[in-house]
Tab-separated table of C-alpha atoms in Angstrom:
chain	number	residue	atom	x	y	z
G	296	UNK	CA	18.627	-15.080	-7.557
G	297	UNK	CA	17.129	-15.756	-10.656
G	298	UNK	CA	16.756	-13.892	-13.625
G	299	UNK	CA	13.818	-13.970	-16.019
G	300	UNK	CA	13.128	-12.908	-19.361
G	301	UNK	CA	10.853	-10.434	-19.594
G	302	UNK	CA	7.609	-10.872	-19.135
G	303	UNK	CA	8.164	-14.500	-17.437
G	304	UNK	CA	8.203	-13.600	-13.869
G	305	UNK	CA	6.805	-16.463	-11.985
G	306	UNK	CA	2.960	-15.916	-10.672
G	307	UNK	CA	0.729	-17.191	-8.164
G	308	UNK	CA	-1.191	-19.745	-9.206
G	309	UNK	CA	2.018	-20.666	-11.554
G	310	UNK	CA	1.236	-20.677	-14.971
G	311	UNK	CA	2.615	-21.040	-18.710
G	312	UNK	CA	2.888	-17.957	-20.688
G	313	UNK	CA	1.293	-14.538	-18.768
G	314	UNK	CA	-1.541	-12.392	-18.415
G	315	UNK	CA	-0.773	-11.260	-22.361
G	316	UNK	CA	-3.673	-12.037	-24.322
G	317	UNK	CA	-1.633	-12.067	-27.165
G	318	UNK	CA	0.966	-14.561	-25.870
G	319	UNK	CA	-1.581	-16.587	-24.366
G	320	UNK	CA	-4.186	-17.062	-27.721
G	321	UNK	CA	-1.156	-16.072	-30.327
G	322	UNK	CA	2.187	-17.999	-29.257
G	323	UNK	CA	0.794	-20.300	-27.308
G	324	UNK	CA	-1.367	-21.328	-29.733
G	325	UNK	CA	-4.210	-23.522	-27.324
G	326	UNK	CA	-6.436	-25.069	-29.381
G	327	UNK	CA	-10.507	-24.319	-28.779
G	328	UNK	CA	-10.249	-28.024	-27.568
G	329	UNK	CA	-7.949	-27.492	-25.162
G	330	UNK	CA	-9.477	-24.605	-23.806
G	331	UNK	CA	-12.727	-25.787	-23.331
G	332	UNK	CA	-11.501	-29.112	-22.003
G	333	UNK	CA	-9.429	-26.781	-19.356
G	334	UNK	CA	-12.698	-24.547	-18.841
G	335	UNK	CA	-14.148	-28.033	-18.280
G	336	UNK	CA	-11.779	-28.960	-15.651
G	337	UNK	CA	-12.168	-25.763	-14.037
G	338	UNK	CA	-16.227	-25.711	-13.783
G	339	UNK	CA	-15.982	-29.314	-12.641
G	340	UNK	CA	-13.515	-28.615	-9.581
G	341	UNK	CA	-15.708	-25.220	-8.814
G	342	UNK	CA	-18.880	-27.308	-9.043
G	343	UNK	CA	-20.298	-25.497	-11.665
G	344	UNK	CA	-20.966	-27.975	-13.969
G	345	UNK	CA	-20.192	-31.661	-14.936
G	346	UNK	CA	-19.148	-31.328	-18.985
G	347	UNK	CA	-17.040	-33.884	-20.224
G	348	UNK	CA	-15.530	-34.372	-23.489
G	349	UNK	CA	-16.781	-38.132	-25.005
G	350	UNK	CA	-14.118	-40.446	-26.201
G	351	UNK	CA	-13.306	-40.481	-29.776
G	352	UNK	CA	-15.113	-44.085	-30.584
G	353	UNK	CA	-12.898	-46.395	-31.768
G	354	UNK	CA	-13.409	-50.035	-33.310
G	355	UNK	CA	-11.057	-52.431	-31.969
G	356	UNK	CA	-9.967	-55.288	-34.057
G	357	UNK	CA	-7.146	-57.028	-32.117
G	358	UNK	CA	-5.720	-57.471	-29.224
G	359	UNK	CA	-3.229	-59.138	-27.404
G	360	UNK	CA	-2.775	-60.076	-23.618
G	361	UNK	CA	0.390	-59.822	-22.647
G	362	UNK	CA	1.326	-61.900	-18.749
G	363	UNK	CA	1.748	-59.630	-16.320
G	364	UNK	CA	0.831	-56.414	-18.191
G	365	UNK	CA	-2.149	-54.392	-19.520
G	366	UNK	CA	-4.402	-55.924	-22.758
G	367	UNK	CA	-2.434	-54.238	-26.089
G	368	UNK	CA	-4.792	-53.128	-28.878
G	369	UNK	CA	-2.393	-53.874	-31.950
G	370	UNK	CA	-5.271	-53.395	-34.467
G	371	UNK	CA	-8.408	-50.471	-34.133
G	372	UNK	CA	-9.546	-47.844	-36.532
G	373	UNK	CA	-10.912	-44.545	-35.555
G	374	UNK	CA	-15.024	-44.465	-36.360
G	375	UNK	CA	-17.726	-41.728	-37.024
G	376	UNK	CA	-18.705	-40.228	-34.043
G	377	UNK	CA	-22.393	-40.293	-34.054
G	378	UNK	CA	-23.186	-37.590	-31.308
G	379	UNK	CA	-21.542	-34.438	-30.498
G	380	UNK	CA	-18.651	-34.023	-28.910
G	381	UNK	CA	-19.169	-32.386	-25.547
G	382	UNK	CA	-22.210	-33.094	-23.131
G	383	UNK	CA	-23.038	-32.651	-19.596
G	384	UNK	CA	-25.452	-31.497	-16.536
G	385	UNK	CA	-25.183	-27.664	-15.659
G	386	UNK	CA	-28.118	-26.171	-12.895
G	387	UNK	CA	-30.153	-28.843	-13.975
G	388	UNK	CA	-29.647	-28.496	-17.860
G	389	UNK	CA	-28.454	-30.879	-20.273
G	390	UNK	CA	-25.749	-29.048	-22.022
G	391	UNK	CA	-24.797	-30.560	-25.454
G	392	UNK	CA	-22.531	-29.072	-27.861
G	393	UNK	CA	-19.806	-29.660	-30.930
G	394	UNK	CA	-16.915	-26.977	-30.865
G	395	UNK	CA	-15.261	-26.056	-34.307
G	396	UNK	CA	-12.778	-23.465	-35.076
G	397	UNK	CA	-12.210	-21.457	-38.244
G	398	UNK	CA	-9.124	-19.612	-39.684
G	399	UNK	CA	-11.966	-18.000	-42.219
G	400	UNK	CA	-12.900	-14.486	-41.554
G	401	UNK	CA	-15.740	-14.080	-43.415
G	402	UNK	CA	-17.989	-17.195	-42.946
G	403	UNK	CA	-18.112	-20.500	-41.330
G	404	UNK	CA	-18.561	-23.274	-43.494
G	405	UNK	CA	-20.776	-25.682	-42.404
G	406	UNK	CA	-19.083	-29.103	-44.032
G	407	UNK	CA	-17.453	-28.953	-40.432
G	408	UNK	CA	-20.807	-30.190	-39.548
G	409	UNK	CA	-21.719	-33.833	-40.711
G	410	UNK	CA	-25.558	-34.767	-41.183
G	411	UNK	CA	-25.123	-37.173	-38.124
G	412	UNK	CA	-24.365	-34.739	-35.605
G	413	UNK	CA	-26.992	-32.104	-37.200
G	414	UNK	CA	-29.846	-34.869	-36.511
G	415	UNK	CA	-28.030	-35.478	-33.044
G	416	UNK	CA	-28.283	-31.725	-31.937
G	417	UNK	CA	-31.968	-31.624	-33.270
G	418	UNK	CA	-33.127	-34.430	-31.602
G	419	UNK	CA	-31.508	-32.973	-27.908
G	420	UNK	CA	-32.972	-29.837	-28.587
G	421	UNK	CA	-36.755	-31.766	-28.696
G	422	UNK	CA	-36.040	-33.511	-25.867
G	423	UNK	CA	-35.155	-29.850	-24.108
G	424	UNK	CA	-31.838	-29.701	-23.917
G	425	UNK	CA	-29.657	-26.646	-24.368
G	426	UNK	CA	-27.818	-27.505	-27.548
G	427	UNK	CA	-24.898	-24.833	-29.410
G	428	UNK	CA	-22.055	-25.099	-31.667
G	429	UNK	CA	-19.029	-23.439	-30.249
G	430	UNK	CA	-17.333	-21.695	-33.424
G	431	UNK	CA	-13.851	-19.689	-32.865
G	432	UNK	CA	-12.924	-17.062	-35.460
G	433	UNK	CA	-9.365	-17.324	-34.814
G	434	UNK	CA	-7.539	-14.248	-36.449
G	435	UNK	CA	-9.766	-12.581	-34.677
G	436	UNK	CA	-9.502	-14.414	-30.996
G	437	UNK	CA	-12.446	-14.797	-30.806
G	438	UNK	CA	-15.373	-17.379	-29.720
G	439	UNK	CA	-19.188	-17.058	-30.087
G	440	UNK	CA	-21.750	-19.828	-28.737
G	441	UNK	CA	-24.459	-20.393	-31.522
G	442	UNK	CA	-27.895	-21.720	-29.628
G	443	UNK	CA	-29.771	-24.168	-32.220
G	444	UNK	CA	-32.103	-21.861	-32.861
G	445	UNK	CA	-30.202	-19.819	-34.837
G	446	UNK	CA	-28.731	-22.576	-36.799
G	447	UNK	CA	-31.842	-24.746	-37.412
G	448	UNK	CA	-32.818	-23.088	-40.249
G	449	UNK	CA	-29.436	-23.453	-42.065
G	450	UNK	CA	-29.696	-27.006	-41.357
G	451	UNK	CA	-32.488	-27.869	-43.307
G	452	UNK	CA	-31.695	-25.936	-46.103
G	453	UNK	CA	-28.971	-28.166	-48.084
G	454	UNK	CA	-28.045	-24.536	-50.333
G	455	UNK	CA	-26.569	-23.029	-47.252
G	456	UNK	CA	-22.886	-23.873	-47.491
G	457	UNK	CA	-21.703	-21.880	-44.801
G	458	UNK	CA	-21.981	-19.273	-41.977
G	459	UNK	CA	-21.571	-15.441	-42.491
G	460	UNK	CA	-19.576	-14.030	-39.894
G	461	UNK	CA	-22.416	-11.126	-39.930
G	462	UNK	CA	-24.840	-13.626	-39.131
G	463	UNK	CA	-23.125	-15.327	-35.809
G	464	UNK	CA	-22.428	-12.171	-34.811
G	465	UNK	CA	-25.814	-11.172	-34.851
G	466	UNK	CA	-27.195	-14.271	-33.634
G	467	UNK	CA	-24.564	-15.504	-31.576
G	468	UNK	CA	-23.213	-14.841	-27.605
G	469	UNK	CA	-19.614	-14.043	-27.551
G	470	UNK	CA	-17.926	-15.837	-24.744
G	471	UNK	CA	-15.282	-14.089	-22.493
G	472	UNK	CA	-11.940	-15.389	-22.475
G	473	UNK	CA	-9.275	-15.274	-19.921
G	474	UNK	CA	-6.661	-17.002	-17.814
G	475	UNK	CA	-8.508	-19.331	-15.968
G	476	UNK	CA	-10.754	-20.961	-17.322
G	477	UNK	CA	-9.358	-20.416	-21.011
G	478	UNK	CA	-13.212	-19.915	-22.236
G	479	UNK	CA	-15.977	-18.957	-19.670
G	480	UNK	CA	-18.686	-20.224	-22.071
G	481	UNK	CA	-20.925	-21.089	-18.579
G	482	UNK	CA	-21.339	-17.027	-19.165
G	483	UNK	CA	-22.651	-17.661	-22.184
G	484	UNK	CA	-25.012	-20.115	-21.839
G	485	UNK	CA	-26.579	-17.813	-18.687
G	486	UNK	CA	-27.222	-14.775	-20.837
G	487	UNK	CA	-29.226	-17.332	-23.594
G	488	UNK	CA	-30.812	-18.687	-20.474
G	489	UNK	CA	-31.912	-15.619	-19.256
G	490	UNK	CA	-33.141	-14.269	-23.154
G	491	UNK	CA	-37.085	-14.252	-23.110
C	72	UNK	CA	-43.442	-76.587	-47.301
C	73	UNK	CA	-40.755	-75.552	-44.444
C	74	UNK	CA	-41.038	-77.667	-41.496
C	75	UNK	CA	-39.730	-75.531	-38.680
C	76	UNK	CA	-38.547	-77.217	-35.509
C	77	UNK	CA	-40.859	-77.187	-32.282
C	78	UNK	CA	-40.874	-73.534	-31.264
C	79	UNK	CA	-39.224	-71.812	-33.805
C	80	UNK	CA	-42.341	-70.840	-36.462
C	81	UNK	CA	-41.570	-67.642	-38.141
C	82	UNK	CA	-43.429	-64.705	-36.756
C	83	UNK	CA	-44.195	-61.168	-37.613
C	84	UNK	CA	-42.616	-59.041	-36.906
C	85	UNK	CA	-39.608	-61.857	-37.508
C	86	UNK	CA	-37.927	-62.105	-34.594
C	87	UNK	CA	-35.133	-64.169	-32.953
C	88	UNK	CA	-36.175	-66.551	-30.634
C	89	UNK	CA	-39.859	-66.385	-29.969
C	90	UNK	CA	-41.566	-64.210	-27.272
C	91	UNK	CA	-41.538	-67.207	-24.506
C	92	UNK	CA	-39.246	-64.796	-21.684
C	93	UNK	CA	-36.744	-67.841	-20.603
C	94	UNK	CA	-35.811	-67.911	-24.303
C	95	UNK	CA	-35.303	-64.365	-24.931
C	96	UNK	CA	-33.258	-63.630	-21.728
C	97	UNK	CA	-32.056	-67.145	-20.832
C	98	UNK	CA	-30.732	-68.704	-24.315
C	99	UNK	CA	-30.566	-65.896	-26.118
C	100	UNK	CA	-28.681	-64.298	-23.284
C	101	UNK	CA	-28.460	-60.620	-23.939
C	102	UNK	CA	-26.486	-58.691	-21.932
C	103	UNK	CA	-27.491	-55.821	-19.378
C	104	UNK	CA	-25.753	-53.808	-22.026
C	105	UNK	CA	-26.903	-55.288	-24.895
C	106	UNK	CA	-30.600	-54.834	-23.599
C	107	UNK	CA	-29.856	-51.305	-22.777
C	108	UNK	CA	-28.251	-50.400	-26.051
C	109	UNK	CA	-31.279	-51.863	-28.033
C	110	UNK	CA	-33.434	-49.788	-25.750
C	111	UNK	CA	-32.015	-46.249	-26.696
C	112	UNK	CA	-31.820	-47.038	-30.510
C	113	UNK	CA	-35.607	-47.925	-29.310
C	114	UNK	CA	-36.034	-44.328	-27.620
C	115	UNK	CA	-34.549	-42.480	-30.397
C	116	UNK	CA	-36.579	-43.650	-33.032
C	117	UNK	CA	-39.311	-42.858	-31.242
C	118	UNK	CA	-38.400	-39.585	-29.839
C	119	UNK	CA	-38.872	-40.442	-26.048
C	120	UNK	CA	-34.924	-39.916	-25.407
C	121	UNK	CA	-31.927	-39.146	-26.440
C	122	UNK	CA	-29.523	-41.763	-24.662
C	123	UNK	CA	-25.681	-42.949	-25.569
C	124	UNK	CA	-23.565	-45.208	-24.273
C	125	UNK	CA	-19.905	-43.236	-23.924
C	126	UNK	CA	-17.169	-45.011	-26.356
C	127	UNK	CA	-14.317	-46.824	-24.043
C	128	UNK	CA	-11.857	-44.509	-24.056
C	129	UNK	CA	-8.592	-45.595	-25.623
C	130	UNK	CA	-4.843	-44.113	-25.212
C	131	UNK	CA	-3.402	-44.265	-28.778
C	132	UNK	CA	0.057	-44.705	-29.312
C	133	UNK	CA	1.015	-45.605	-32.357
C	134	UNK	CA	-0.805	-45.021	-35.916
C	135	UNK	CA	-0.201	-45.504	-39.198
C	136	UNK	CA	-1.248	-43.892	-42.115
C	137	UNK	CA	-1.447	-46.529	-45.032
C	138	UNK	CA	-1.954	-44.973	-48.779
C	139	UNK	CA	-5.371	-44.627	-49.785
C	140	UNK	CA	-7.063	-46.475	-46.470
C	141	UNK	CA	-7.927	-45.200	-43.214
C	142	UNK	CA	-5.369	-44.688	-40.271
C	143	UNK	CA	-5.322	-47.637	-38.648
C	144	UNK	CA	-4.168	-47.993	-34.972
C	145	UNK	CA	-1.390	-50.138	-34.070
C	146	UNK	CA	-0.862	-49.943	-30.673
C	147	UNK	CA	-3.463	-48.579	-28.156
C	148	UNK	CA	-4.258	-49.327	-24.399
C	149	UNK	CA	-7.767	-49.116	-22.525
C	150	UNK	CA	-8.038	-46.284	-20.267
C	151	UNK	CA	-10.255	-46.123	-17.010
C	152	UNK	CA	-13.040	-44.092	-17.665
C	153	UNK	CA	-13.787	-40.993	-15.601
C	154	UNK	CA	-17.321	-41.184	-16.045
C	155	UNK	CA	-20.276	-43.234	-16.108
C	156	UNK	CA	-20.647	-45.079	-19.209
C	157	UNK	CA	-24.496	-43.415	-20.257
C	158	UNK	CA	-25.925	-40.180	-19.999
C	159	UNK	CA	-28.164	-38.151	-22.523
C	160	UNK	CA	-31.375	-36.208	-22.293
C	161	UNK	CA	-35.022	-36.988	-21.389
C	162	UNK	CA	-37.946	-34.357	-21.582
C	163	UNK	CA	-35.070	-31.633	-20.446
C	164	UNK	CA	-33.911	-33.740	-17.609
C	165	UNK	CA	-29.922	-34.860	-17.672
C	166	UNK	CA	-29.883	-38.564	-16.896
C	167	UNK	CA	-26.516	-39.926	-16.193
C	168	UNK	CA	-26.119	-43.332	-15.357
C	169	UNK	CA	-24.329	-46.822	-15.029
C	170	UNK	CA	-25.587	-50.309	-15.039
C	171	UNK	CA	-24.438	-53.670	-14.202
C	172	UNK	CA	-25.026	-57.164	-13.633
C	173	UNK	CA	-24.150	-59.817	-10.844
C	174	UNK	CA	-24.643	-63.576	-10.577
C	175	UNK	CA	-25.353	-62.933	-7.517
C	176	UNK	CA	-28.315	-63.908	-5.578
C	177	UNK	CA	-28.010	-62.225	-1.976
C	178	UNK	CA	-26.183	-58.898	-2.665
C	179	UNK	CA	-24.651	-56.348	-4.994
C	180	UNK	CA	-20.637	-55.945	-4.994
C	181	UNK	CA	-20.061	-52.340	-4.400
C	182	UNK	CA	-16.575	-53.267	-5.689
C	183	UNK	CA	-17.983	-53.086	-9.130
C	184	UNK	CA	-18.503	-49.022	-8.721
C	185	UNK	CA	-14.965	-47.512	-8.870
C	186	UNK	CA	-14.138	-44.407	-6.623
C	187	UNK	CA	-14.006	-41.725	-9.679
C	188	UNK	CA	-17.439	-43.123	-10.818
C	189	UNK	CA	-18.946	-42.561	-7.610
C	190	UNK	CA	-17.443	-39.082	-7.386
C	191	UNK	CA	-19.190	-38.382	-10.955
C	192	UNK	CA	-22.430	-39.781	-9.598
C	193	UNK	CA	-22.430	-37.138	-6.939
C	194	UNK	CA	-21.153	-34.097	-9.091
C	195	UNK	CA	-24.028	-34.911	-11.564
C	196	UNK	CA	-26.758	-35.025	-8.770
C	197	UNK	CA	-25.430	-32.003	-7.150
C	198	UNK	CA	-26.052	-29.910	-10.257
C	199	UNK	CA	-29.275	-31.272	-10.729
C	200	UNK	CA	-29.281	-34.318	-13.000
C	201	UNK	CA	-30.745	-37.679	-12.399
C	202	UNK	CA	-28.812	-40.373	-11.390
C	203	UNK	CA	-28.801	-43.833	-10.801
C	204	UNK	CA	-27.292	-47.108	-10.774
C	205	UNK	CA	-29.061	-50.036	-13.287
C	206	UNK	CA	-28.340	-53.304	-11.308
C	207	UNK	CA	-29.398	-56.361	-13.037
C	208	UNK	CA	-29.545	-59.748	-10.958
C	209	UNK	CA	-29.038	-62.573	-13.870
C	210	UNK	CA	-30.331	-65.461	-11.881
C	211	UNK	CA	-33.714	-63.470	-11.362
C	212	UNK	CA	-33.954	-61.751	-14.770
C	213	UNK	CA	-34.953	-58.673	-12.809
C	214	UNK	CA	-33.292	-55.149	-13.662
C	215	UNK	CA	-33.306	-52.326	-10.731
C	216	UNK	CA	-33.152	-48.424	-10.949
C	217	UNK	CA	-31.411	-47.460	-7.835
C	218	UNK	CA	-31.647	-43.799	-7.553
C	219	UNK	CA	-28.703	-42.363	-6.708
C	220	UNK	CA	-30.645	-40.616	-3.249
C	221	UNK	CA	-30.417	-44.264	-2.478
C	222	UNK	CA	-26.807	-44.786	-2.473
C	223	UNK	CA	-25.202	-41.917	-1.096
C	224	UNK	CA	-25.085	-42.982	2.137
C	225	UNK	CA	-23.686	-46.567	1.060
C	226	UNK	CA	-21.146	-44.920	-0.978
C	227	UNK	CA	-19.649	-42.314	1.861
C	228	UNK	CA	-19.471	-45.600	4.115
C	229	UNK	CA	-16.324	-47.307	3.473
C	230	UNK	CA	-17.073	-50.046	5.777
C	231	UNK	CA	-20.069	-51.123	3.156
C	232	UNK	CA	-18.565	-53.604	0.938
C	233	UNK	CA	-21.961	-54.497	-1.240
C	234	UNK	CA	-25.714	-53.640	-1.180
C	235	UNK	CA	-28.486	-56.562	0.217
C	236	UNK	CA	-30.688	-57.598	-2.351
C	237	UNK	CA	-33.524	-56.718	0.235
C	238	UNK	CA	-32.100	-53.098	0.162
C	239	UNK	CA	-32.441	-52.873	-3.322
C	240	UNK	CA	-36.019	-54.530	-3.385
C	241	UNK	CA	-37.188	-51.866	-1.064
C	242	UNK	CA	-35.545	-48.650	-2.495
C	243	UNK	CA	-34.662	-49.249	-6.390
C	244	UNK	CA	-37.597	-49.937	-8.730
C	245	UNK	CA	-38.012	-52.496	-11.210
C	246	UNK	CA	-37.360	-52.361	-14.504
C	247	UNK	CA	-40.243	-53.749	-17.309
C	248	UNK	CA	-38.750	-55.508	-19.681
C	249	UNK	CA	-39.931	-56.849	-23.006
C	250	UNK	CA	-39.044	-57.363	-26.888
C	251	UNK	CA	-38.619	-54.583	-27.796
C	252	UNK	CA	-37.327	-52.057	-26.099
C	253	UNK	CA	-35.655	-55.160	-23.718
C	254	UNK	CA	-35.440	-52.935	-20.881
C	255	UNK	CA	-38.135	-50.222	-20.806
C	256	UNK	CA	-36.131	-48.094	-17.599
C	257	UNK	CA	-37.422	-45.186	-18.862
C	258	UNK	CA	-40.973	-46.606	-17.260
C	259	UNK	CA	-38.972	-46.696	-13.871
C	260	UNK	CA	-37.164	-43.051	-14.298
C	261	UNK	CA	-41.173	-41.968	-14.567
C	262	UNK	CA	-41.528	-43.003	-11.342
C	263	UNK	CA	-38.844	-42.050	-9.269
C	264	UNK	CA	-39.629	-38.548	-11.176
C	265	UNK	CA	-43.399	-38.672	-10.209
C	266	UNK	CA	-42.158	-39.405	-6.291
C	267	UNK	CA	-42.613	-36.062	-3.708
């Protein structure tokens, strides 16, 4: 028989770390990025959505073609993404989003946020998509979906330097976080879908 | 006084190539990709769409970090996407799409459409985006929307190796195409849209 440390009994579905919040968001240390992209995984084998992560864009320079083998890239450099970093189709809505985490706990600053990707969530929000920033506060655990709206107006304004915490709580939908998926933003986005 | 060769008088706007069609698609010999690329800059500026072509995504191995100049990549291998390589929004609907081109005259190599990009194709159109295939035939200089509705049923057949040009005649519809944007598609998505 086996003996486990405490608090490492194996479960059903197995898993890493347990049911511990703390362990889970505190040891184990997942990044927002990795939860999402597991959230992602998780909505896409329950059909609830199609949300992929894009590829960080990358300029190649050089490569080689080795016989026999796969084409080597011995020269690239990593480039400016130009959109967001997450898009996809959920109930019929495009989704688009950029995800950013914060160990601040007073305000999030918004130099996470080039001009690029400001004009990139504008323009999707014209065309009628449903376009957020994902920010997590993370000494306090936690993650809030901010819909365009609310961040519009500290776009345009090149004195605003930064979030208040005040302010995305006020304005923004705190998503529920658990096992599986990591970061059940999908709940999220329903209760701005379903605001008047 | 310039003498320009036969042909090749400048123009305004100036232009590559003048607006005689076997010159712009035969010598100048843009690509299905090329044409589509061009297009979306095209929608963007003008608001109509917001439309990307996914980076390739690349498994880095090996970086370096040279003093005062940006990491640069030293060894990195192509990866198979899991997607389709466009998707983006139009007037709030998800479009999510790939295109390619054959030399051929008679039929369309379903070989060309992996496995996990069909599987995409289908998870997209069951949550409500629209999907399709952009199939251009070189030696005709036409470009074809096939809605995905349209290839379903070739897809779940394993026993279908390609599609008959006929077949896509009758279901897909035809691309305009012109300077600029190359390939107006957006003109065809309109119309599937506008079908019962």
């Amino acid at each position: 028989m086996i003996k486990y440390p405490k608090g490492q009994q194996p479960m059903h579905p197995p898993v890493q770390g347990t049911q511990n919040r703390d362990i889970i968001y505190g040891s184990r240390g997942m990044t927002l990025e990795e939860q999402i992209n597991l959230s992602n995984t998780y909505y896409l084998q329950q059909k609830r959505a199609v949300i992929y992560k894009k590829p960080t864009p990358v300029q190649v320079v050089k490569v080689q073609y080795p016989k026999r083998s796969a084409a080597r890239i011995v020269e690239a450099y990593y480039r400016q993404p130009s959109t967001t970093d997450y898009n996809g189709v959920y109930q019929g809505h495009y989704l688009d989003f950029e995800a950013k985490e914060t160990n601040n706990k007073t305000r999030f600053p918004l130099a996470n946020i080039p001009i690029h990707q400001r004009q990139h969530m504008q323009a999707c929000y014209e065309q009628g998509g449903v376009v957020f920033l994902m920010v997590a506060f993370k000494r306090f655990k936690e993650i809030y979906l901010m819909p365009y709206e609310a961040l519009a107006d500290l776009f345009s304004d090149s004195q605003v330097k930064s979030i208040p915490y005040d302010y995305i709580q006020n304005r923004g939908i705190l998503c529920p976080q658990g096992l599986y998926p990591p970061v059940d933003y999908l709940k999220a986005v329903d209760t701005y879908l379903d605001q008047p």
